[in-house]
XYZ file of C-alpha atoms in Angstrom:
322
model
C -17.791 16.894 46.663
C -14.088 16.216 46.931
C -12.461 17.697 49.989
C -10.711 20.995 49.438
C -6.947 20.681 49.022
C -6.519 23.412 51.670
C -9.150 24.204 54.315
C -11.191 27.287 53.526
C -10.354 28.529 57.004
C -6.968 29.489 55.612
C -8.543 32.166 53.411
C -8.046 34.878 56.005
C -4.438 33.827 56.492
C -3.727 33.999 52.766
C -5.289 37.451 52.677
C -2.623 38.648 55.094
C 0.406 36.836 53.725
C -0.348 36.854 50.000
C 1.861 39.881 49.470
C 4.948 38.081 50.732
C 4.691 34.365 50.043
C 3.401 32.019 47.400
C 0.711 29.475 48.107
C 3.272 26.695 47.804
C 6.753 28.132 48.286
C 8.872 30.478 50.345
C 9.365 34.205 49.877
C 13.104 33.643 49.422
C 12.610 31.262 46.508
C 10.018 33.545 44.891
C 12.316 36.559 44.567
C 13.505 35.498 41.090
C 10.042 34.532 39.906
C 7.578 36.499 37.841
C 4.474 37.336 39.868
C 0.753 37.237 39.109
C -1.165 39.464 41.551
C -4.803 38.659 42.318
C -7.280 40.007 44.879
C -11.021 40.311 45.393
C -13.958 38.059 46.179
C -13.827 35.501 48.979
C -16.446 33.538 47.028
C -14.175 33.141 43.989
C -11.098 32.629 46.189
C -11.382 28.801 46.500
C -11.388 28.381 42.704
C -8.514 30.781 42.098
C -6.562 29.309 45.003
C -6.892 25.806 43.518
C -5.843 27.058 40.072
C -2.866 28.905 41.579
C -1.694 25.814 43.440
C -1.730 23.618 40.340
C -0.277 26.331 38.111
C 2.680 26.918 40.441
C 3.528 23.225 40.470
C 4.203 23.360 36.741
C 5.466 26.939 36.305
C 8.231 29.069 37.795
C 5.714 31.806 38.630
C 4.639 33.262 41.953
C 0.880 33.741 42.369
C -0.532 35.824 45.229
C -4.231 35.670 46.056
C -5.796 38.191 48.451
C -9.320 38.353 49.876
C -10.439 41.993 50.012
C -13.991 41.340 48.824
C -15.239 42.104 45.318
C -15.390 45.851 45.934
C -12.013 45.918 47.658
C -10.521 43.907 44.817
C -11.784 46.341 42.188
C -10.298 49.255 44.146
C -6.868 47.662 43.667
C -7.535 46.470 40.114
C -8.610 49.974 39.022
C -6.056 51.859 41.115
C -4.010 54.741 39.702
C -1.097 53.433 41.763
C 0.783 50.847 39.707
C 2.368 49.431 42.857
C -1.068 48.621 44.270
C -2.785 47.549 41.057
C -3.484 43.837 40.575
C -3.365 41.836 37.355
C -6.589 39.929 38.010
C -9.637 40.650 40.173
C -11.907 37.929 41.572
C -15.549 39.081 41.515
C -18.792 37.525 42.712
C -20.824 40.112 40.797
C -20.367 42.122 37.597
C -18.254 45.266 37.770
C -20.296 48.340 38.770
C -20.532 51.510 36.686
C -18.519 53.466 39.261
C -15.803 50.807 39.126
C -15.817 50.875 35.336
C -15.297 54.633 35.518
C -12.434 54.197 37.991
C -10.778 51.710 35.650
C -11.209 54.091 32.723
C -9.690 56.952 34.691
C -6.693 54.751 35.558
C -6.301 53.596 31.950
C -7.237 50.020 32.820
C -9.071 48.012 30.172
C -10.524 44.769 31.481
C -11.460 41.401 30.025
C -14.463 39.943 31.866
C -14.385 36.151 32.140
C -17.175 34.169 33.846
C -15.628 31.088 35.472
C -18.470 29.337 37.338
C -21.987 29.487 38.707
C -22.650 29.912 42.420
C -25.703 29.512 44.618
C -25.854 31.986 47.490
C -26.696 29.635 50.318
C -28.806 30.643 53.325
C -27.607 28.745 56.383
C -28.429 28.189 60.022
C -26.712 26.129 62.689
C -27.473 22.417 62.833
C -28.548 23.181 66.391
C -31.575 24.991 64.935
C -34.048 22.135 64.499
C -37.152 24.218 63.729
C -36.047 26.227 60.696
C -35.539 24.224 57.503
C -36.786 26.508 54.746
C -37.750 30.106 54.026
C -39.441 32.105 51.330
C -37.966 35.147 49.624
C -40.698 37.210 51.303
C -39.648 35.921 54.742
C -35.995 36.690 54.064
C -37.007 40.174 53.014
C -38.970 40.642 56.238
C -35.931 39.598 58.276
C -33.344 41.659 56.401
C -35.039 44.868 55.248
C -34.542 48.120 57.115
C -38.292 48.406 57.628
C -38.189 45.201 59.669
C -35.607 46.693 61.991
C -37.632 49.912 62.264
C -40.796 47.940 63.039
C -39.129 45.816 65.692
C -38.876 42.524 63.777
C -36.287 40.745 65.902
C -37.705 37.265 66.606
C -38.092 34.202 64.419
C -41.741 33.890 65.464
C -42.471 37.377 64.081
C -41.468 36.138 60.635
C -43.313 32.791 60.626
C -45.686 31.221 63.091
C -44.091 28.077 64.504
C -40.548 29.368 64.299
C -38.705 29.874 67.633
C -39.915 32.659 69.911
C -36.355 33.944 70.308
C -34.287 36.735 68.731
C -32.531 35.858 65.465
C -28.909 36.874 64.875
C -28.020 37.985 61.339
C -24.655 37.305 59.689
C -23.639 38.750 56.337
C -20.617 39.275 54.119
C -19.185 42.771 54.554
C -20.071 45.897 52.609
C -17.200 45.367 50.134
C -18.530 41.926 49.257
C -20.144 41.210 45.903
C -22.225 38.537 47.613
C -23.644 41.230 49.927
C -24.493 43.394 46.902
C -26.150 40.521 45.052
C -28.143 39.311 48.071
C -29.358 42.803 48.883
C -30.693 43.425 45.383
C -32.100 39.906 44.844
C -33.967 39.758 48.159
C -34.786 43.402 48.916
C -34.889 44.978 45.459
C -32.882 47.916 44.125
C -34.783 50.596 46.052
C -35.018 48.844 49.400
C -32.469 49.234 52.169
C -30.958 46.560 54.369
C -30.965 46.680 58.155
C -27.671 47.523 59.857
C -27.771 45.301 62.937
C -26.043 42.318 61.330
C -22.555 40.974 61.977
C -20.508 41.366 58.794
C -17.145 40.124 57.567
C -15.298 39.907 54.236
C -14.011 36.520 55.432
C -16.734 33.897 55.010
C -14.999 31.648 57.529
C -15.742 34.220 60.228
C -19.425 33.909 59.304
C -19.234 30.115 59.475
C -17.782 30.244 62.972
C -20.383 32.756 64.125
C -23.313 30.732 62.839
C -22.318 27.160 63.617
C -22.637 27.335 67.403
C -25.595 29.717 67.656
C -29.029 28.094 67.174
C -30.539 31.532 66.538
C -28.049 32.618 63.868
C -28.804 32.897 60.150
C -26.493 34.043 57.379
C -25.450 33.533 53.776
C -22.404 32.998 51.558
C -21.273 31.009 48.509
C -22.150 27.345 48.037
C -18.552 26.126 48.466
C -18.339 27.461 52.016
C -21.498 25.563 52.928
C -20.219 22.394 51.242
C -16.985 22.612 53.228
C -18.897 23.087 56.504
C -22.091 21.099 56.052
C -21.265 18.998 59.095
C -21.801 22.173 61.163
C -24.418 24.064 59.127
C -27.838 23.486 57.576
C -28.755 24.979 54.213
C -32.318 26.259 53.953
C -34.568 25.562 51.010
C -35.660 28.846 49.429
C -39.209 28.845 48.065
C -39.033 25.059 48.435
C -35.823 24.572 46.437
C -32.474 23.542 47.916
C -29.227 25.000 46.537
C -27.312 22.459 44.436
C -25.572 22.112 41.072
C -28.776 20.613 39.657
C -31.071 23.426 40.801
C -28.576 26.055 39.643
C -28.274 24.497 36.186
C -32.010 24.008 35.701
C -32.797 27.537 36.879
C -35.083 26.520 39.753
C -32.895 27.978 42.520
C -33.904 31.580 42.106
C -33.197 34.365 42.737
C -29.935 33.428 44.473
C -27.967 31.674 41.721
C -25.469 33.762 39.774
C -22.321 33.675 37.646
C -18.976 34.522 39.237
C -15.996 36.045 37.438
C -12.381 36.932 37.076
C -11.422 40.267 35.487
C -8.079 40.481 33.691
C -6.161 43.693 32.999
C -5.799 43.658 29.182
C -2.376 45.313 29.169
C -1.048 42.970 31.873
C -2.427 39.975 29.954
C 0.377 40.531 27.433
C 2.884 39.441 30.070
C 3.754 35.766 29.528
C 3.106 34.797 33.142
C -0.351 36.413 33.250
C -1.363 34.993 29.875
C -0.166 31.521 30.875
C -2.033 31.690 34.172
C -5.357 32.743 32.613
C -5.026 30.128 29.849
C -4.390 27.527 32.547
C -7.333 28.837 34.585
C -9.874 28.529 31.758
C -8.564 25.140 30.625
C -8.690 23.611 34.100
C -11.667 25.494 35.561
C -14.359 22.841 34.934
C -12.703 20.209 37.122
C -11.446 22.590 39.797
C -14.781 24.433 40.032
C -16.501 21.140 40.836
C -13.732 20.126 43.230
C -14.184 23.181 45.440
C -17.988 23.010 45.462
C -19.265 25.337 42.745
C -21.075 24.690 39.460
C -19.091 24.637 36.203
C -20.254 26.583 33.169
C -21.253 24.586 30.077
C -18.117 23.499 28.214
C -19.047 25.653 25.211
C -19.007 28.722 27.454
C -15.466 28.001 28.627
C -14.422 27.712 24.980
C -16.034 31.072 24.236
C -14.295 32.589 27.256
C -10.950 31.279 25.984
C -11.649 32.864 22.591
C -12.586 36.154 24.232
C -9.366 36.160 26.226
C -7.225 35.292 23.219
C -8.888 38.099 21.243
C -8.505 40.602 24.085
C -12.227 41.361 24.020
C -12.952 43.998 26.662
C -16.052 45.300 28.425
C -19.157 43.756 29.942
C -20.758 40.681 28.381
C -24.120 39.283 29.556
C -23.501 35.675 30.530
C -26.853 34.012 30.047
C -27.418 35.800 26.744
C -24.472 33.818 25.418
C -20.744 34.244 25.797
């Protein structure tokens, strides 16, 4: 993987300053520029950040990219307050029914555009020499509420031969689409997750928490592992390691998924928003690979471009065909 043009550790900084500066210029210079406002998933952030950087080099447009998590991003995207509302929302899961209803109530029609595939990657510190793989059943035992209730706190209680020491759980925060996807994929819709984990919407906080603790385990998008694989170890899940190959051939299940941007249909009529999304879809394949994710098939990007040009709104199942 090519190195990221900006370290992912800057994600939390951009989340704070995105409202006042561009990714490549000063606030003073940006006052006369049109602005494209984006917020949402930390997983999708590296792709959108890379697109924004390249787009701003060629266009007199200011692009702000926040990291509020998928849920936090949709709260802004579907807000009744026009001053708060964003043009585009990064999302690591499909929009929920409650969010669809919020958008409808605010008069926001959205165009859903898949931009890449991701593999939720389960990681431990490189200092953990005994844990190299896990099954979905073992992850469930570690993360489900019943495990907490029944006193499952040590590695050795999950698998014989694992360390006889307490594990420390790290997870994206409750507003994260990655949290939502992991919870459903590993625990099932009706099962609840334990509440004694350390959570953050900023995946870099999770990286720092896990890397120096041999008893830590956590999860986030593939790009954050790729950028920190000198400090972290990715576990095989049911014997399969996360990678572009295992995502594309369908063997890395159930933790591979599409990730998205959502575009406000009315705002897409603005020249700067339309130009940015056109640029995004045209350049996504190369930039997605550059930051460590898995590009969609080229035909799917073409279909996404057609959908955007036609202003096609609503949910569209990805794997059933764009």
